[in-house]
Short mmCIF file of C-alpha atoms in Angstrom, two decimals:
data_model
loop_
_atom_site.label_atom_id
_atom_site.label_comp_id
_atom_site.label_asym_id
_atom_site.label_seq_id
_atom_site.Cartn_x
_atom_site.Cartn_y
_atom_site.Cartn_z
CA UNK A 145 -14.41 13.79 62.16
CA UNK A 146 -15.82 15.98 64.66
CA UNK A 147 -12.60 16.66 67.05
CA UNK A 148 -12.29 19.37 65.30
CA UNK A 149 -14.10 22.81 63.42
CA UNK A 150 -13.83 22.91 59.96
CA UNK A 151 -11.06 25.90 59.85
CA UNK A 152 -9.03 23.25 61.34
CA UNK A 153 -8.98 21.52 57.77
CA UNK A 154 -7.80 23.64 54.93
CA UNK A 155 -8.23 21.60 51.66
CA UNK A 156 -7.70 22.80 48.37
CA UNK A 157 -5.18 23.40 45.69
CA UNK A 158 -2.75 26.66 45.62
CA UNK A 159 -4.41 29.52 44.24
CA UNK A 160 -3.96 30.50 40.58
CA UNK A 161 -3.65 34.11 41.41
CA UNK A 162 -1.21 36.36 42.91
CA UNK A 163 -0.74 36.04 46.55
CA UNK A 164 -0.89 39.03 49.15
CA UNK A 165 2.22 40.35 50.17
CA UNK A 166 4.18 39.54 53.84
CA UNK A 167 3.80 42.75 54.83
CA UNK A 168 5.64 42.80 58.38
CA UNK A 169 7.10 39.38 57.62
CA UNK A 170 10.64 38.22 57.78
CA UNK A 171 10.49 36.25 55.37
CA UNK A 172 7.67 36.63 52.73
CA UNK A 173 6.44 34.02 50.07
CA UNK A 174 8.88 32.94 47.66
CA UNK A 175 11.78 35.04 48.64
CA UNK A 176 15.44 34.38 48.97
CA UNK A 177 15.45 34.19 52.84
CA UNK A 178 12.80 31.50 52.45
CA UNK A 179 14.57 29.37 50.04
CA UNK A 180 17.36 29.30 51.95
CA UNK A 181 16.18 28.23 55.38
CA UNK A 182 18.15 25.37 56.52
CA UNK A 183 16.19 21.97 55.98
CA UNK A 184 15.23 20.54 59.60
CA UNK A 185 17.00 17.72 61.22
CA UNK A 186 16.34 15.21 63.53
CA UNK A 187 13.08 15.77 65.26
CA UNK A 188 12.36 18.94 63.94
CA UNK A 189 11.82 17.85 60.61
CA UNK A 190 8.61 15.86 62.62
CA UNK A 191 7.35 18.80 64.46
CA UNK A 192 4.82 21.80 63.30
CA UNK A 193 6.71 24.02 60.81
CA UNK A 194 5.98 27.83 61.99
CA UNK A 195 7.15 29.72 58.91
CA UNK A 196 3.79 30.87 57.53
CA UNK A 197 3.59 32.85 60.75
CA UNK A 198 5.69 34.74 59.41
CA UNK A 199 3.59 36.30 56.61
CA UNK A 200 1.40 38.88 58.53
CA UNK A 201 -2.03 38.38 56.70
CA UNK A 202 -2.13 35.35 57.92
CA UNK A 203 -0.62 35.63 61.29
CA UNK A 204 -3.45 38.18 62.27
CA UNK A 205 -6.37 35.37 60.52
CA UNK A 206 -4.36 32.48 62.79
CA UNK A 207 -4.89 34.71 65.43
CA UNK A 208 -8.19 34.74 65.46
CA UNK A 209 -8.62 31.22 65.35
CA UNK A 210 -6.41 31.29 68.82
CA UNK A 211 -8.32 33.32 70.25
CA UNK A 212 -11.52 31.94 69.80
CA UNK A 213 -10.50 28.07 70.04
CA UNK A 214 -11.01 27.81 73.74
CA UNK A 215 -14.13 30.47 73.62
CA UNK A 216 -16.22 28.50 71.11
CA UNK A 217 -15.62 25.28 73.64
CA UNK A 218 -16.54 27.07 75.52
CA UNK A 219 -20.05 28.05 74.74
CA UNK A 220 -20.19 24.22 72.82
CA UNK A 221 -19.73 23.04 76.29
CA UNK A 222 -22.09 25.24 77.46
CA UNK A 223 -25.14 24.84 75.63
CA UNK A 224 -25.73 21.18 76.48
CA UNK A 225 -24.82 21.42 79.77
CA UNK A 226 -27.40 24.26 80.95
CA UNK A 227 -30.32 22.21 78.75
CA UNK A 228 -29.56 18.97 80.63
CA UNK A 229 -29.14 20.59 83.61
CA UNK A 230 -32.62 22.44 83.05
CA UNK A 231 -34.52 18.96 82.02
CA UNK A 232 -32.15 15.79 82.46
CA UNK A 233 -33.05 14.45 79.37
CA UNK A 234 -30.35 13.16 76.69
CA UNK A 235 -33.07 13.13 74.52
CA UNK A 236 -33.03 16.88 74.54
CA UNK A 237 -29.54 17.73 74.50
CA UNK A 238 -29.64 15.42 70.95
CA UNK A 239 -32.43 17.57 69.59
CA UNK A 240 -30.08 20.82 70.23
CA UNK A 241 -27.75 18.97 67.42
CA UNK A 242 -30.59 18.75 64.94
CA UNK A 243 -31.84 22.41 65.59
CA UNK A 244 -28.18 23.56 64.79
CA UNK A 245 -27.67 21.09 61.71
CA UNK A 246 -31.15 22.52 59.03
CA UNK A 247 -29.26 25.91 58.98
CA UNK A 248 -25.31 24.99 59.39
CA UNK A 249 -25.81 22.79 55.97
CA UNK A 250 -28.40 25.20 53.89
CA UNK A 251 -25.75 28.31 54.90
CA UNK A 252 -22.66 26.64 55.04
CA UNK A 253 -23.52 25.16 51.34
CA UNK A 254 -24.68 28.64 50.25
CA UNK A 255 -21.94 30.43 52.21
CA UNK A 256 -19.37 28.76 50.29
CA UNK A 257 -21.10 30.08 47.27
CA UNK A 258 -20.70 33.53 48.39
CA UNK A 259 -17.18 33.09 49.22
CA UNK A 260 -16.25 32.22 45.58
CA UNK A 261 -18.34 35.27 44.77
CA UNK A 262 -17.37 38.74 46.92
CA UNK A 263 -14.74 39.81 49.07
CA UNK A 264 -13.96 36.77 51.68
CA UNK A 265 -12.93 39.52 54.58
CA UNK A 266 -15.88 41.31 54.13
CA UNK A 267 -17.90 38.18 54.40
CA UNK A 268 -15.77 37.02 57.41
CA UNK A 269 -16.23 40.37 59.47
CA UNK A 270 -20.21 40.23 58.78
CA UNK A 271 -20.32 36.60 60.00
CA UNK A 272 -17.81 36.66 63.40
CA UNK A 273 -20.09 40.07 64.36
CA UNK A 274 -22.95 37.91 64.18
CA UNK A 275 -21.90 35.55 66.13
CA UNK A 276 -20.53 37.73 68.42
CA UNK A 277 -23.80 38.62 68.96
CA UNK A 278 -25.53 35.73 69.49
CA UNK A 279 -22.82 34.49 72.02
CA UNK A 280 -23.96 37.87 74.14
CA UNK A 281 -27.81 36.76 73.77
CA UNK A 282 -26.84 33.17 75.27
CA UNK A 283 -25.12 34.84 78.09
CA UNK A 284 -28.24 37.38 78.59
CA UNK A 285 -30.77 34.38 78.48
CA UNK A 286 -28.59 32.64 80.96
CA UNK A 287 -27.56 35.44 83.22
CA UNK A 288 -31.81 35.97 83.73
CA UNK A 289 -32.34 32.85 84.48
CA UNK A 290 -34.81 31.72 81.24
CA UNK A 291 -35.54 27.82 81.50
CA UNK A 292 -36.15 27.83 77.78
CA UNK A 293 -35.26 25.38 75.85
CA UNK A 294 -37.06 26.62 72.64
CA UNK A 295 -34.47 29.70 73.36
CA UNK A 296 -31.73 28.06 73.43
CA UNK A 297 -32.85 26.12 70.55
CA UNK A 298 -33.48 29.03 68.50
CA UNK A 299 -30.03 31.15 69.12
CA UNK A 300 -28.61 27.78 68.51
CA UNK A 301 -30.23 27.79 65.52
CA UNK A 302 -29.48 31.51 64.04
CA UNK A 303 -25.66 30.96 65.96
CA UNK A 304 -24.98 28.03 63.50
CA UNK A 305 -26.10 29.46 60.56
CA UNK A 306 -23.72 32.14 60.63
CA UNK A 307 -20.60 29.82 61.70
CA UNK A 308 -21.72 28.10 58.25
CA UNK A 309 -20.76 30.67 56.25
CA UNK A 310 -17.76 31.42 58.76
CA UNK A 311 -15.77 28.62 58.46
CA UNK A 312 -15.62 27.91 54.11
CA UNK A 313 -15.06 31.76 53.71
CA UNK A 314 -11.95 31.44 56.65
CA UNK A 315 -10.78 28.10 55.28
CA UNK A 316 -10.86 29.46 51.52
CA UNK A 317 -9.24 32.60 52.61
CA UNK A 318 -5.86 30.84 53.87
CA UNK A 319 -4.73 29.89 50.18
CA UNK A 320 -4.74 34.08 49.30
CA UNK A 321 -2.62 34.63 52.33
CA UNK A 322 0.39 32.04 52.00
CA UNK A 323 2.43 30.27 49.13
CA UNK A 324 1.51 26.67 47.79
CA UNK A 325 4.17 25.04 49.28
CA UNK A 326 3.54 26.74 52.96
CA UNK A 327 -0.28 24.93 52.70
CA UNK A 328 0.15 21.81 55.14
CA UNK A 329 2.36 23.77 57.56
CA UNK A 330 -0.62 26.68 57.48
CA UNK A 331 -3.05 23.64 58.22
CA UNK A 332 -1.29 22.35 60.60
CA UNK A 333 -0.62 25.43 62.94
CA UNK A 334 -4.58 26.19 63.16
CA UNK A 335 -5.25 22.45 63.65
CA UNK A 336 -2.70 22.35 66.27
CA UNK A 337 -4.40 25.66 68.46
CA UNK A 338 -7.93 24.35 67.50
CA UNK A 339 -6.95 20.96 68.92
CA UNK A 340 -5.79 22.90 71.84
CA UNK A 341 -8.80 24.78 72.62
CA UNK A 342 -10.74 21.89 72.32
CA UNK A 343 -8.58 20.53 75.97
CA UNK A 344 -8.26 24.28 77.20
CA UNK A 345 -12.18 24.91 76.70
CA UNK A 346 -13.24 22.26 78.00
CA UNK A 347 -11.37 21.36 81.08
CA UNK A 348 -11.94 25.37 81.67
CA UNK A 349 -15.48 25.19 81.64
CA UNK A 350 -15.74 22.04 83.63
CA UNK A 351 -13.50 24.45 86.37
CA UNK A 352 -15.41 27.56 86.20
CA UNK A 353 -18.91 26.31 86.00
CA UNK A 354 -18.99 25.38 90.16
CA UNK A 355 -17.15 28.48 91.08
CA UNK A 356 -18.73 31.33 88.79
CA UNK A 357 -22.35 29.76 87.04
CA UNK A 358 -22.61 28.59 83.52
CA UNK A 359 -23.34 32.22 82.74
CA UNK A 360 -19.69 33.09 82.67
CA UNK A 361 -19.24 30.88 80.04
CA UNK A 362 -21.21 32.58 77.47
CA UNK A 363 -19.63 35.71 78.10
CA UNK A 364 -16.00 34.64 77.81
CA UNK A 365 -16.86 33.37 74.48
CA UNK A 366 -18.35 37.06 73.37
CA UNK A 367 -15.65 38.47 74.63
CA UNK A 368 -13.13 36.14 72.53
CA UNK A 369 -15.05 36.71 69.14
CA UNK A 370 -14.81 40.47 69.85
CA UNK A 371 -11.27 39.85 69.74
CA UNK A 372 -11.11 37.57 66.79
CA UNK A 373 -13.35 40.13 64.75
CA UNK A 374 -10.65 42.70 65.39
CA UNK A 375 -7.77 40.55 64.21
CA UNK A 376 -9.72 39.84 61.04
CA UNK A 377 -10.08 43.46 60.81
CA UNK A 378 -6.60 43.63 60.11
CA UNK A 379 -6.70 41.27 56.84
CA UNK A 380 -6.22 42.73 53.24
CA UNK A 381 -9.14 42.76 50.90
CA UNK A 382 -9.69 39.46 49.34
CA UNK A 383 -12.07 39.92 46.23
CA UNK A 384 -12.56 36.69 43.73
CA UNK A 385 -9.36 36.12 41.68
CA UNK A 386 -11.73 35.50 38.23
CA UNK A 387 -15.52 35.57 38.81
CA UNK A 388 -17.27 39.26 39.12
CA UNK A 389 -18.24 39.86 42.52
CA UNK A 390 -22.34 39.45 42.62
CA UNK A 391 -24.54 37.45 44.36
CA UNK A 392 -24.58 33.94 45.04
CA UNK A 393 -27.75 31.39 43.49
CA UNK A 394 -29.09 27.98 43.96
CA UNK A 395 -27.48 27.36 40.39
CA UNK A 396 -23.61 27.82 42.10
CA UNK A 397 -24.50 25.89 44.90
CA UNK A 398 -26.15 22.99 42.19
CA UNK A 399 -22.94 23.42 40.19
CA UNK A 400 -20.69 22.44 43.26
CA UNK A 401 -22.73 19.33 43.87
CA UNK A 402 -22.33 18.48 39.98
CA UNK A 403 -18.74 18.86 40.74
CA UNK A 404 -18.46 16.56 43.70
CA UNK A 405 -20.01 13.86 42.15
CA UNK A 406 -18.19 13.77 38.96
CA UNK A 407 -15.12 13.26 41.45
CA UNK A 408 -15.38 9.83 43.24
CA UNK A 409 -12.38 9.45 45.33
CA UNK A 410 -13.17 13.11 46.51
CA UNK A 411 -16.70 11.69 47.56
CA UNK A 412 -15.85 8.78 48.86
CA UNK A 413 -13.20 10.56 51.92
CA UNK A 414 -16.39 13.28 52.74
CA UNK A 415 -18.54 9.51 53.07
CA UNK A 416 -15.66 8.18 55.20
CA UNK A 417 -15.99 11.18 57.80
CA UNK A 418 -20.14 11.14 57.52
CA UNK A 419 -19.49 7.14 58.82
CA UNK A 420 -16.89 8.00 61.49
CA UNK A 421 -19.26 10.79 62.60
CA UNK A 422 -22.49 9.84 62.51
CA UNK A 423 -22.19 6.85 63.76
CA UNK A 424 -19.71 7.16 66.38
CA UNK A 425 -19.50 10.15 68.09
CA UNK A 426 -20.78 9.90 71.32
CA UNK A 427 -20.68 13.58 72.70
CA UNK A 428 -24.16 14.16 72.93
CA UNK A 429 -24.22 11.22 76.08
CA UNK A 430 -21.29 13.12 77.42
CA UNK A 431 -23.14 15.02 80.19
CA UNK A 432 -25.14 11.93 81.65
CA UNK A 433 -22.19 9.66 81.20
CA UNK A 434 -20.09 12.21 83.39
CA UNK A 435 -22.82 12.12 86.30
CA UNK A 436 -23.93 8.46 85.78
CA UNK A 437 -20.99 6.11 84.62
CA UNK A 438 -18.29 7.77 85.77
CA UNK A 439 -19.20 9.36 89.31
CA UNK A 440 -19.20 13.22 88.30
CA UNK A 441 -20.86 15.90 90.65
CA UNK A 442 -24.00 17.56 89.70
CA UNK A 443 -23.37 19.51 86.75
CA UNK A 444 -20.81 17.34 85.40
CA UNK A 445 -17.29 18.93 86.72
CA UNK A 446 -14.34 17.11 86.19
CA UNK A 447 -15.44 14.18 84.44
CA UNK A 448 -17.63 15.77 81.77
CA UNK A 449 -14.33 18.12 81.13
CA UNK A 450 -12.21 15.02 81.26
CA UNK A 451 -14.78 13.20 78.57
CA UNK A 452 -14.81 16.41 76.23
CA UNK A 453 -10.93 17.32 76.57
CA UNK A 454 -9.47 13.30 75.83
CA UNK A 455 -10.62 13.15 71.74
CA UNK A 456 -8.94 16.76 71.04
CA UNK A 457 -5.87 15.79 73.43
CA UNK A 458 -5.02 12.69 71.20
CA UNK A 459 -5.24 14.89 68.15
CA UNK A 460 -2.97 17.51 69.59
CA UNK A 461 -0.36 14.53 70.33
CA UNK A 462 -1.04 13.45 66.98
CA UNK A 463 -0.62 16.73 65.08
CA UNK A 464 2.86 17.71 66.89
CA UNK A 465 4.75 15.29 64.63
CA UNK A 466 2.42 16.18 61.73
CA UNK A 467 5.94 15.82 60.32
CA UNK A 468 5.73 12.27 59.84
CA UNK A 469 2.80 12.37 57.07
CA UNK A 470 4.83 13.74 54.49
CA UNK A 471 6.60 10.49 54.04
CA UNK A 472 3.13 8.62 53.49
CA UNK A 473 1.84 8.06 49.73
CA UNK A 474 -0.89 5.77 50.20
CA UNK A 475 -3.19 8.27 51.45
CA UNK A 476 -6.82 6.27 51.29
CA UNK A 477 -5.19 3.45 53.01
CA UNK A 478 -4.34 6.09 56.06
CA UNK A 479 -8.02 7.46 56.16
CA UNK A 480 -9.47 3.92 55.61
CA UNK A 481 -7.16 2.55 58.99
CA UNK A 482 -7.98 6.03 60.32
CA UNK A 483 -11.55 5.07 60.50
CA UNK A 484 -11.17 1.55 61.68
CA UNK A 485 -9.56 2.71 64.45
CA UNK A 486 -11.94 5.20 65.62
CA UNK A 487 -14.56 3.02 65.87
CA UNK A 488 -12.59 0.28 67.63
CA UNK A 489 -11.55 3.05 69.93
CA UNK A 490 -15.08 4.81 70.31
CA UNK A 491 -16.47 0.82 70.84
CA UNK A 492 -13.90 0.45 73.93
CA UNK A 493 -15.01 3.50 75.32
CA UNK A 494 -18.31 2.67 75.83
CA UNK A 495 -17.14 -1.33 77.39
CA UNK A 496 -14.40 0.64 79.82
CA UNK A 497 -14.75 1.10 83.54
CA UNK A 498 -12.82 3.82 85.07
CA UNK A 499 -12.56 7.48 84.09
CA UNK A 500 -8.51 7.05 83.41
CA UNK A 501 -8.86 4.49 80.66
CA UNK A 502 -12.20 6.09 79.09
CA UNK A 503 -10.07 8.94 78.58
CA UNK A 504 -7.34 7.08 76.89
CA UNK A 505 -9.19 5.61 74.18
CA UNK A 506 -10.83 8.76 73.54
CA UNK A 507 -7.17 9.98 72.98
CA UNK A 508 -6.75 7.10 70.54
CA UNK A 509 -9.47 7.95 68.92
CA UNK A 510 -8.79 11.72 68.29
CA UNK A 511 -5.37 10.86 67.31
CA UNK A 512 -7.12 8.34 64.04
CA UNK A 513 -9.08 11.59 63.88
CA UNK A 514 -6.21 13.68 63.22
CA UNK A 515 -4.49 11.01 60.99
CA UNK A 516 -7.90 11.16 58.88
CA UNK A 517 -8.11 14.99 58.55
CA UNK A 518 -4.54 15.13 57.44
CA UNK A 519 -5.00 12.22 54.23
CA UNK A 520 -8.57 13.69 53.67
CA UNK A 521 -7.95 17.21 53.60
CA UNK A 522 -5.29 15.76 50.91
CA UNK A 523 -7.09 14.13 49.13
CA UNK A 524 -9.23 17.64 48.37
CA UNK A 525 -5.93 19.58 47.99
CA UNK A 526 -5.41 17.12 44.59
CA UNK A 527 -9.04 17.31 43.61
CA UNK A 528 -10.56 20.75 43.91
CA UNK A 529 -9.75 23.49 41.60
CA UNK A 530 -9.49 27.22 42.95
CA UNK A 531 -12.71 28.55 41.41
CA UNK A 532 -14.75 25.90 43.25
CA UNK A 533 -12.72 26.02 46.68
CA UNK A 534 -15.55 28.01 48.57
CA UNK A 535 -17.76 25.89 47.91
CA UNK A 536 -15.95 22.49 48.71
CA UNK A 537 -15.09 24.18 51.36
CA UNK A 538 -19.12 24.42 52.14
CA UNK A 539 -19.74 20.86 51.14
CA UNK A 540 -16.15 20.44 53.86
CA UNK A 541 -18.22 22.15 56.55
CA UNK A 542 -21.46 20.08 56.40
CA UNK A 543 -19.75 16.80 56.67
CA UNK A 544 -17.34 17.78 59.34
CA UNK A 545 -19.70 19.90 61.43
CA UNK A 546 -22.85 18.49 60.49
CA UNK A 547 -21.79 14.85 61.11
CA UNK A 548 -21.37 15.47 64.37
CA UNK A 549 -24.50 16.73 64.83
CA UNK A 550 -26.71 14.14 63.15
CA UNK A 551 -24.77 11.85 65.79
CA UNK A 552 -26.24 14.34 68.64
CA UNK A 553 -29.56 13.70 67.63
CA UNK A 554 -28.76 9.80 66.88
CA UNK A 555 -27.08 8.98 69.85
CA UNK A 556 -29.05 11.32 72.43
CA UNK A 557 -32.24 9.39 70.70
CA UNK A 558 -31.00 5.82 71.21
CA UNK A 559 -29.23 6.47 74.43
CA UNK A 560 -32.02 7.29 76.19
CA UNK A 561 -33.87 4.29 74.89
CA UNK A 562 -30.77 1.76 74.93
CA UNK A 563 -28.43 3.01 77.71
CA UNK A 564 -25.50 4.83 77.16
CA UNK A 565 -23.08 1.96 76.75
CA UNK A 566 -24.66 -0.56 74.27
CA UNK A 567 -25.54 2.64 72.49
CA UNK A 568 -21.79 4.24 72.34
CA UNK A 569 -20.23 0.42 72.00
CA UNK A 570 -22.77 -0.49 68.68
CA UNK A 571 -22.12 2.35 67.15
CA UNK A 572 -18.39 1.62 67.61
CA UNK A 573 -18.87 -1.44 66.24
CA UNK A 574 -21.32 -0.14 63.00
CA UNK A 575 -18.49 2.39 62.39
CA UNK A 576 -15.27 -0.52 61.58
CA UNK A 577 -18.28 -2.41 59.24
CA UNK A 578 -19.46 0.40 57.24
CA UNK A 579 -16.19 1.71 56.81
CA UNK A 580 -15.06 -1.90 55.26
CA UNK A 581 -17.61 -1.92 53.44
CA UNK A 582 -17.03 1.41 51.86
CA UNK A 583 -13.76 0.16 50.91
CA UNK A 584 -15.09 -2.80 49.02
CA UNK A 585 -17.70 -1.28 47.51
CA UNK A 586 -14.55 1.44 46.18
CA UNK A 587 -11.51 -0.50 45.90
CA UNK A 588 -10.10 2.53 43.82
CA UNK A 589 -10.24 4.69 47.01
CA UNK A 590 -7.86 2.13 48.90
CA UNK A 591 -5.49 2.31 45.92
CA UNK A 592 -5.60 5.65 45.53
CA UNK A 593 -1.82 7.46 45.66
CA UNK A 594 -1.57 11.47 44.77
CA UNK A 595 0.28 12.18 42.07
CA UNK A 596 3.56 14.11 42.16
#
């Protein structure tokens, strides 16, 4: 679901190759001093486990998805904000999700390819430059005060296209930096400061766009990926483990898609999050429900922050005792539920009154969210094999980001035919019955237990 980027979710299984060394760490993978850590008790073995901090590859790639958490909200916030602002229509702000979606899936499905193909830090440090880059153009465009929409549109565009092959090189990447057995605890530290930049970004943008422009926004996020491309810096090389580096074809991308179909359950939990998404993710009605349902000031302020920060502060909640899923076998039941209740939550939200309870069924329904990425991403760890990780990770990125963004264009289409609340409430509703009658239609995926 769309509480979170796809770095948040790293899916596949442990790497058949040799992993880099700890460097700096206390405790590298698979030594002595890590075998013999005391096991957890009480409610620490519930809470986020912090030990693959300790391996210094991948302390300085978490890093750099700290840094940047609360600057991407940042600009994410942003970007629909100044175009409703510049034409008050919803209508619009929907169209900026289907200008970013053409390129995130073509280069997301083909950036996956390359990551299976050359070294994954080289392709990481080309990518965060470029967005770098176009993060300093939004701030330029804004700081001269251009009323273009086409412009945004278009560094929306090229933006996007480079986060697709971003996020499946980073997410592919974290299997080369830490053991097999430190996976989940690696996932669950990045979802955790993702989560939280999703409430930090947000409620900061809502604060600084009265007091120093929406300007200021873009340029906090350029300065934050200037940071994050310096951490990367610091990574080892990561070259492919068996294939030849060269470059990447239609045929590897066809070859994934072969892949994914021959591997129904796998298909079935990227359908579950297309359903979740697409139908019920309201965020492109965000700004006008801020101003017009629930009293915000020109500009959105408080309420729009409040309406952005709620989903991710549910999954934060939800991710803290990420310790809890380990005891949990039936896995599609969890994502099945998962669903359910994201669309009974997302249906409440757009029936409820005041600000205070819109924002707690938001939190409900980033905390199914969580529960959902956790059984999904899974799900993938038992399916994919290593020499096809990029690009499931690719395939990972479309659903997850792109989802989201076919709902921008959905709901910003039919909201500003329907209303904002049938619209948000309906697609609620559509969200509980297709996801039953996925189920049906795959009885197999309900069933489905991972093998130990």
């Amino acid at each position: 679901m769309a509480t979170r980027t796809p770095s948040q979710d790293h899916s596949g299984p442990p790497s058949s190759g040799p992993h880099i060394p700890s460097g700096d760490a206390d405790d590298g993978p698979g030594t002595a001093g890590a075998a013999r850590r005391a096991s957890p008790r009480g409610i620490r073995r519930f809470a986020v486990d912090t030990t693959p901090l300790r391996i210094a590859p991948f302390r300085w790639l978490w890093s750099s998805t700290v840094v940047t958490s609360v600057g991407s909200q940042l600009t994410a916030v942003a970007v629909p904000l100044q175009i409703y602002d510049d034409t008050g229509s919803s209508a619009l702000v929907g169209l900026a999700g289907a200008a970013a979606l053409v390129p995130l899936v073509v280069f997301a499905l083909w950036g996956g390819a390359v990551a299976d193909l050359m070294d994954r830090r080289r392709l990481l440090l080309i990518s965060n430059a470029g967005i770098a880059v176009t993060s300093l153009l939004f701030w330029a465009q804004a700081a001269a005060g251009m009323r273009s929409v086409t412009v945004l549109l278009v560094l929306l565009a090229v933006q996007q296209a480079l986060f697709g092959v971003n996020q499946p090189t980073r997410t592919a990447s974290v299997a080369r930096l830490v053991p097999a057995g430190q996976l989940p605890s690696a996932t669950a530290l990045t979802s955790t400061v993702a989560q939280f930049g999703q409430i930090a970004g947000p409620l900061l943008a809502g604060a600084l766009v009265p007091v120093l422009g929406l300007p200021v926004l873009y340029l906090l996020d350029t300065v934050a990926l200037v940071l994050a491309l310096l951490a990367v810096w610091r990574l080892p090389p990561l070259p492919p483990l068996k294939a030849a580096a060269r470059r990447a074809g239609l045929a590897d991308i066809v070859d994934g898609f072969r892949y994914l179909v021959r591997r129904r359950l796998l298909l079935v939990s990227f359908l579950a999050d297309v359903i979740a998404m697409v139908l019920g993710m309201p965020r492109a009605l965000f700004p006008q429900m801020a101003q017009l349902d629930f009293g915000g000031p020109e500009g959105g302020g408080t309420a729009l922050g409040v309406l952005y920060a709620a989903i991710p502060v549910g999954a934060l909640l939800c991710g803290l005792v990420s310790g809890l899923y380990a005891r949990v076998r039936r896995h599609g039941v969890m994502v099945v539920l998962a669903v359910v209740v994201w669309g009974l939550s997302i249906a409440g939200f757009g029936m409820s009154g005041p600000l205070w309870l819109a924002a707690v069924l938001l939190a409900v329904a980033g905390a199914a969210d969580m529960v959902s990425m956790v059984f999904r991403g899974a799900i993938l760890q038992s399916a994919a094999t290593d020499e096809m990780r990029g690009r499931m990770q690719g395939v990972f990125t479309v659903v997850v980001a792109g989802g989201p963004r076919l709902a921008d264009l959905l709901h910003g289409t039919v909201g500003a035919a329907a209303g904002t609340r049938p619209t948000v409430a309906g697609g609620g509703l559509l969200v509980v019955v297709a996801m039953v009658a996925l189920t049906l239609a795959v009885p197999a995926f309900w069933r489905y237990v991972p093998e130990r």
